[in-house]
Coordinates of C-alpha atoms in Angstrom, one line a residue:
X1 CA 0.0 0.0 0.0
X2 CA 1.4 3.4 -0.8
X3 CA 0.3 5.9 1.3
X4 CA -0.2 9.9 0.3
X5 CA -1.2 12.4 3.2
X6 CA -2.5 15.6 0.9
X7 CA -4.0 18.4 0.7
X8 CA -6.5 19.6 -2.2
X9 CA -5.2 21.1 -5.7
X10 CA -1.9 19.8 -4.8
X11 CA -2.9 16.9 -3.3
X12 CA -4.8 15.5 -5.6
X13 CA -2.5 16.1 -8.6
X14 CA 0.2 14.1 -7.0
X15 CA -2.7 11.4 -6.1
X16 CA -3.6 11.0 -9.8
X17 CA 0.1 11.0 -11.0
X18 CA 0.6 8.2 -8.9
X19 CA -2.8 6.8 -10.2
X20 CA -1.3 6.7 -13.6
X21 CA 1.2 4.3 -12.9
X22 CA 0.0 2.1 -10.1
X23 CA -3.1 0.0 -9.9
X24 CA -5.5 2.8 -7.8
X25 CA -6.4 0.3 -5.4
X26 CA -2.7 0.1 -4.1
X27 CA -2.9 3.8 -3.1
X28 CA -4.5 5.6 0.0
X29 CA -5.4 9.1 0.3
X30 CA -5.5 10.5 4.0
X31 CA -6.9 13.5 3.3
X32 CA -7.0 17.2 5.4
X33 CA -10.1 18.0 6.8
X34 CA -9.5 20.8 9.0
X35 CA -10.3 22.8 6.2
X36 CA -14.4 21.6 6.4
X37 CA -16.4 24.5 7.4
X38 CA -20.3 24.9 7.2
X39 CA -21.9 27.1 4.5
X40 CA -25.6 27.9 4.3
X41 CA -26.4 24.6 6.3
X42 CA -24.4 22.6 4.2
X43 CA -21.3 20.8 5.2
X44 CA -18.5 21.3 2.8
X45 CA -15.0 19.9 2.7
X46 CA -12.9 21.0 -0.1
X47 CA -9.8 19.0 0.2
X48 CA -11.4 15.8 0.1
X49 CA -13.7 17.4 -2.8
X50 CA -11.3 17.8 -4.9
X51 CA -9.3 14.9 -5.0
X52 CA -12.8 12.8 -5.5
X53 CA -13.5 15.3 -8.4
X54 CA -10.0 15.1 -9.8
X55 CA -9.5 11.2 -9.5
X56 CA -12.3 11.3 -11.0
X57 CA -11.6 13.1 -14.2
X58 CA -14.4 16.1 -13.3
X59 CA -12.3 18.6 -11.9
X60 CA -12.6 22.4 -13.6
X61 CA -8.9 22.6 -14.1
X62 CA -8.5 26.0 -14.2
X63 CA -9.7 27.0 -10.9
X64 CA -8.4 23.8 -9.4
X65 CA -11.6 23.3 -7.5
X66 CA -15.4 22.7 -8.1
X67 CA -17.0 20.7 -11.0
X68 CA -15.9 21.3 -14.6
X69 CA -18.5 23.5 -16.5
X70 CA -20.5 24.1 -13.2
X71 CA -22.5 27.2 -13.0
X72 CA -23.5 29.1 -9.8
X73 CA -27.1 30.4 -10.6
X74 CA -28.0 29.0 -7.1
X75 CA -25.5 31.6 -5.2
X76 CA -26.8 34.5 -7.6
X77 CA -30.8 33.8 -6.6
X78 CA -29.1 33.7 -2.6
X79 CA -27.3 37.0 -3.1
X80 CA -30.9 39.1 -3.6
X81 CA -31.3 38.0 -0.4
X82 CA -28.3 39.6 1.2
X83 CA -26.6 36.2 2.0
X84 CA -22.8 36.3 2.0
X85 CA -22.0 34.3 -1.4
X86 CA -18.1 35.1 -1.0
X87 CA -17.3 31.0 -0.6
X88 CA -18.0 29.5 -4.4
X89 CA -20.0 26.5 -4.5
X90 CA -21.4 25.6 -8.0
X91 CA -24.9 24.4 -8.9
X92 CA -23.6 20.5 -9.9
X93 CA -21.4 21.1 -6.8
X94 CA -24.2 21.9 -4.6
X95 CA -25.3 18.0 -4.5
X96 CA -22.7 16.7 -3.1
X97 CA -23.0 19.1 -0.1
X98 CA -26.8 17.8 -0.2
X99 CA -25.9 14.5 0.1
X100 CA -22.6 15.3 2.6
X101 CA -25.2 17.0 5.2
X102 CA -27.7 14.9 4.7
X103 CA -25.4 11.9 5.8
X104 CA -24.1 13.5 8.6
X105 CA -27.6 14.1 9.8
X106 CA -28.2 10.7 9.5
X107 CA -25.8 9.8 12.2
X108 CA -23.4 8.9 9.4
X109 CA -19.3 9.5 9.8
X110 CA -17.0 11.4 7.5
X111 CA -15.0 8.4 6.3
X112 CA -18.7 6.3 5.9
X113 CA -19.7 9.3 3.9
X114 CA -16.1 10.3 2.1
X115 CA -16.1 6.5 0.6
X116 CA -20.1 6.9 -0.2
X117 CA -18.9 10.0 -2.4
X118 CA -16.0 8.5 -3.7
X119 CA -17.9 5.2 -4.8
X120 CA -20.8 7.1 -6.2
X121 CA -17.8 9.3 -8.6
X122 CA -16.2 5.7 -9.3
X123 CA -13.0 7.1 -8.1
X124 CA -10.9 3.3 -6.9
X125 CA -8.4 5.2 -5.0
X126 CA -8.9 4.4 -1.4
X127 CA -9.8 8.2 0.6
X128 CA -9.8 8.2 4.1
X129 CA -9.8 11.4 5.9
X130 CA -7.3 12.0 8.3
X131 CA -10.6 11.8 11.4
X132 CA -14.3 11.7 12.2
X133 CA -13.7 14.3 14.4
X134 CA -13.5 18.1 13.7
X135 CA -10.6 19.6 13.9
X136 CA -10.4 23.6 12.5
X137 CA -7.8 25.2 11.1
X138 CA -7.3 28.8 13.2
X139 CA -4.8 31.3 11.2
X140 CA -4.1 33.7 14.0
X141 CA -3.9 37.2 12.1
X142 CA -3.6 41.1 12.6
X143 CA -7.7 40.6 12.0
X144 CA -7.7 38.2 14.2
X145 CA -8.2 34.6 14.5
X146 CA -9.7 33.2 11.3
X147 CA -11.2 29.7 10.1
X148 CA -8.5 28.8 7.2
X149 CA -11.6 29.4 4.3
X150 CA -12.3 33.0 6.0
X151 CA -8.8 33.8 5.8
X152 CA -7.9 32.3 2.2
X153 CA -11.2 32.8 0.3
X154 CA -13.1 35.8 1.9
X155 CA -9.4 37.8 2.8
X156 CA -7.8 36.4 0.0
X157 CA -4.8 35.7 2.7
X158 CA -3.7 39.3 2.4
X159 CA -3.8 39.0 6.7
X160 CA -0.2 38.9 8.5
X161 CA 0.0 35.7 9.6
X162 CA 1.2 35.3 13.3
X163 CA -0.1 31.8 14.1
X164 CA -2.3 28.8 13.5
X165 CA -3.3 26.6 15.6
X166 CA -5.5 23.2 14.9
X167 CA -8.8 23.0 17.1
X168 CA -9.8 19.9 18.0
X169 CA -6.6 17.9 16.8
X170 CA -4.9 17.3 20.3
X171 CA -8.7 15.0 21.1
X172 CA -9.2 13.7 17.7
X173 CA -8.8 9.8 16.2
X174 CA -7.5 8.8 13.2
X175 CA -10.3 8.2 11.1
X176 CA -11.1 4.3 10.9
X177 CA -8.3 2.6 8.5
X178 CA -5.9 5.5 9.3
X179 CA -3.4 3.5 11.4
X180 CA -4.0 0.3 9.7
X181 CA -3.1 2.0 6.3
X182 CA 0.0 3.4 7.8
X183 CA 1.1 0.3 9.4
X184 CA 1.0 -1.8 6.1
X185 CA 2.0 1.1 4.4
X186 CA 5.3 0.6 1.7
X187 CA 5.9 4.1 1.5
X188 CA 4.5 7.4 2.9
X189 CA 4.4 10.3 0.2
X190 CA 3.3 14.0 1.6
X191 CA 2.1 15.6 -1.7
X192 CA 2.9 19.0 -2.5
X193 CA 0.2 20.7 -0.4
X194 CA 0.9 23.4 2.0
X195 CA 3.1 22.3 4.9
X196 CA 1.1 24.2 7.7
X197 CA -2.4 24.4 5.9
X198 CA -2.6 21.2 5.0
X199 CA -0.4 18.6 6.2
X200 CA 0.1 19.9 9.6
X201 CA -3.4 19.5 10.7
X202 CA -2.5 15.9 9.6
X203 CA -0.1 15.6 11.9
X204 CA -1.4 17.4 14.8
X205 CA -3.3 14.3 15.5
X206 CA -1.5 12.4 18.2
X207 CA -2.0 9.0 17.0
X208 CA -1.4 9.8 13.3
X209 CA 1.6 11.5 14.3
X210 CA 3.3 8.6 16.5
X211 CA 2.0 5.9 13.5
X212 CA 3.7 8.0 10.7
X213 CA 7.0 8.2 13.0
X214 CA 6.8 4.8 13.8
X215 CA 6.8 3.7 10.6
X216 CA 9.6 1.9 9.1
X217 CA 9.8 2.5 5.8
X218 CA 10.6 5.6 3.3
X219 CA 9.0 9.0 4.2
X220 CA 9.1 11.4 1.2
X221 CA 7.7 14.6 0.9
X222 CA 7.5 16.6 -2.7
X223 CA 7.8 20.3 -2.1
X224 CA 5.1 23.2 -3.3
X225 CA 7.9 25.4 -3.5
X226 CA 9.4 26.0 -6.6
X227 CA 12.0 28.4 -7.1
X228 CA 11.1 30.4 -4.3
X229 CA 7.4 30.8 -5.4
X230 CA 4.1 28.5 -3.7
X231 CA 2.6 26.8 -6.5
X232 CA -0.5 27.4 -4.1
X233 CA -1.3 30.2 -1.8
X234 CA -1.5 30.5 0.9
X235 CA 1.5 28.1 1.5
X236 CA 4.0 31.3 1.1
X237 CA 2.0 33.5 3.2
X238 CA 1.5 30.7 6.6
X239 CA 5.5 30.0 6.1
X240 CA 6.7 33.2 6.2
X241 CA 3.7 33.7 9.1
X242 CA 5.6 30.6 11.3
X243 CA 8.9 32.2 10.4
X244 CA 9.6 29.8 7.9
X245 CA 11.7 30.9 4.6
X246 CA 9.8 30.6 1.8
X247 CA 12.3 28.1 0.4
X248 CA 12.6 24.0 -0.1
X249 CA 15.0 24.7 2.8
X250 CA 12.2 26.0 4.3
X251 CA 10.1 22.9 3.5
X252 CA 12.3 20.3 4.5
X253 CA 12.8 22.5 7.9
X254 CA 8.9 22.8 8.7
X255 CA 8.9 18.9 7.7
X256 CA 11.8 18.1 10.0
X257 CA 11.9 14.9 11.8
X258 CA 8.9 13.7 9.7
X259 CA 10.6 12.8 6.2
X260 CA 14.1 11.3 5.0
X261 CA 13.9 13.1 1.5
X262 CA 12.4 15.8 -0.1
X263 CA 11.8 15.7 -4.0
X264 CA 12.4 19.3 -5.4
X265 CA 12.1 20.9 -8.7
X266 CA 14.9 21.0 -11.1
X267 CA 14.6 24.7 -10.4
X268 CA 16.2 24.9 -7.0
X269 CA 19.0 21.9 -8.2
X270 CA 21.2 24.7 -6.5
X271 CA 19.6 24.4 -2.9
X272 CA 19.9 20.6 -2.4
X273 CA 22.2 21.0 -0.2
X274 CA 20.2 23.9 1.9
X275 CA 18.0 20.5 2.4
X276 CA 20.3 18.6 3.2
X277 CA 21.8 20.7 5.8
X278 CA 18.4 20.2 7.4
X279 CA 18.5 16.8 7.6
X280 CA 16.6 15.5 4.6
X281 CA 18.3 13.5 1.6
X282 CA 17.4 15.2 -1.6
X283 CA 15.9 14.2 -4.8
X284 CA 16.2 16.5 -7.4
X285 CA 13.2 16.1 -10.3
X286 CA 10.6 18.1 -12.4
X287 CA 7.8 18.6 -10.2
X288 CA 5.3 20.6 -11.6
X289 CA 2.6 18.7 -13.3
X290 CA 1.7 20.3 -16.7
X291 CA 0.1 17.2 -18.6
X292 CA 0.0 13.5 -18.7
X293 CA 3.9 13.0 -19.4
X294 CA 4.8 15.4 -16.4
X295 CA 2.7 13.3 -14.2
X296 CA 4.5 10.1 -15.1
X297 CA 7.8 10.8 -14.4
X298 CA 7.4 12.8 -11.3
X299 CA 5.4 9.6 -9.8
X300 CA 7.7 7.5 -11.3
X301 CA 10.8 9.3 -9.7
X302 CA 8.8 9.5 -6.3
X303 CA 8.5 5.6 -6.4
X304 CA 12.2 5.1 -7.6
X305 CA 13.1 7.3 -4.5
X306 CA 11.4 4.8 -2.7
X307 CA 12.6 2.2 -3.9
X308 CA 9.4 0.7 -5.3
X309 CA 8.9 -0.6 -8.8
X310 CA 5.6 0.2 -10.5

């Protein structure tokens, strides 16, 4: 089993390049949910929303979230109303919340209802979230403390970042299969998702934590750093925030004790030993994911650098 803990546009990009070389049912997706938030009575959860979507060939592709040709007439009819309409959801969208909060009502978990989801968009890649149990992203700010989709979508992270902090995460479970995933794991990939946003909330559950330590086999993180640019915001913006440089060095630092080796793009060939002088080996590949072809050989050098054989 290879394991992936991700994020969303990131995330899932790295989650279908491996999916293009190794049977999908040999690959686990322990998704972020701190992210979730509630929106007009609906329960929404982006990250795990858009690596069902783009496993499952729907995604729009520009935005890198959302349904491919959606529309949002629904949000224009709320807006006469005066409703806030600043979070996007799209009309084809707007069913899966449906379905999501109608679950939940029903006394249904997340991972019951993420694998309902993913079943019903024929996506074979096994997605687990990372727990049943809430857990909130807090960016602590200049405007004070924010829930992550406040601070990225509504302020467009243009808020000084002075902290975040994970509600929830010191009390929460690994969703059911979490551990067991881990423990049988032959590799555990952290996609190129933003290290605090994304991942950390990940790993600020205990148990996860102490499995993903504990576990005896390669660690390997890709970086969403490229030449000294986030390939998603608001990964720039949290690092520099945590005091962070906004740097692979920076990455394999804020990663530190977690991985052995971080992949980086043949843009920053120059810094590999800036990661190494934090303790991480470094592979040096191309990392951003253009088409098909780009796909293949970064998943294919991920699994090399693990010593696997597709």
């Amino acid at each position: 089993m290879i394991v992936v803990l991700c994020g969303g546009v990131g995330g899932s990009r790295f989650v279908r390049a491996l999916a293009s070389v190794l049977p999908h049912q040999r690959i686990t997706a322990v998704v972020n949910t701190a992210d979730d938030e509630w929106f007009h009575g609906l329960y929404v959860s982006p990250d795990p929303d858009i690596v069902t979507y783009t496993l499952a060939g729907e995604v729009d592709e520009e935005r890198g979230w959302g349904l491919r040709g959606d529309t949002f007439r629904w949000l224009e009819s709320l807006r006469r109303f005066g409703h806030d309409t600043w979070f996007q959801i799209g009309d084809r969208d707007l069913a899966t919340h449906l379905h999501r909060t109608r679950l939940l009502n029903d006394g249904w978990k997340l991972s019951a209802i993420m694998a309902d989801i993913a079943s019903s968009f024929r996506v074979r890649v096994n997605l687990l979230p990372m727990s049943d149990d809430r857990v909130r992203t807090i960016v602590e700010t200049d405007a004070g403390d924010l829930p992550f989709q406040e601070f990225l979508v509504h302020r467009h992270a243009a808020d000084a970042v002075h902290g975040v902090r994970f509600d929830g995460a010191a009390l929460a479970s690994p969703a059911p299969g979490v551990l067991d995933v881990i423990a049988s794991a032959e590799a555990i990939f952290i996609a190129p998702s933003n290290p605090i946003g994304s991942i950390r909330p990940i790993l600020a559950i205990p148990e996860l934590r102490a499995a993903v330590l504990a576990a005896l086999v390669p660690r390997i993180a890709v970086s969403p750093i490229v030449d000294g640019r986030s390939l998603q915001p608001p990964a720039g913006e949290m690092m520099t925030g945590l005091g962070y440089p906004v740097d692979v060095a920076g990455v394999a630092r804020a990663y530190a004790g977690v991985i052995d080796t971080l992949i980086v793009d043949t843009a920053d060939a120059a810094r590999a030993d800036d990661v190494r002088r934090e303790g991480a080996r470094c592979l040096v590949a191309p990392t951003i994911m253009r088409d098909e072809a780009a796909r293949r050989s970064l998943a294919e050098a991920a699994l090399a650098s693990a010593g696997i054989d597709p």
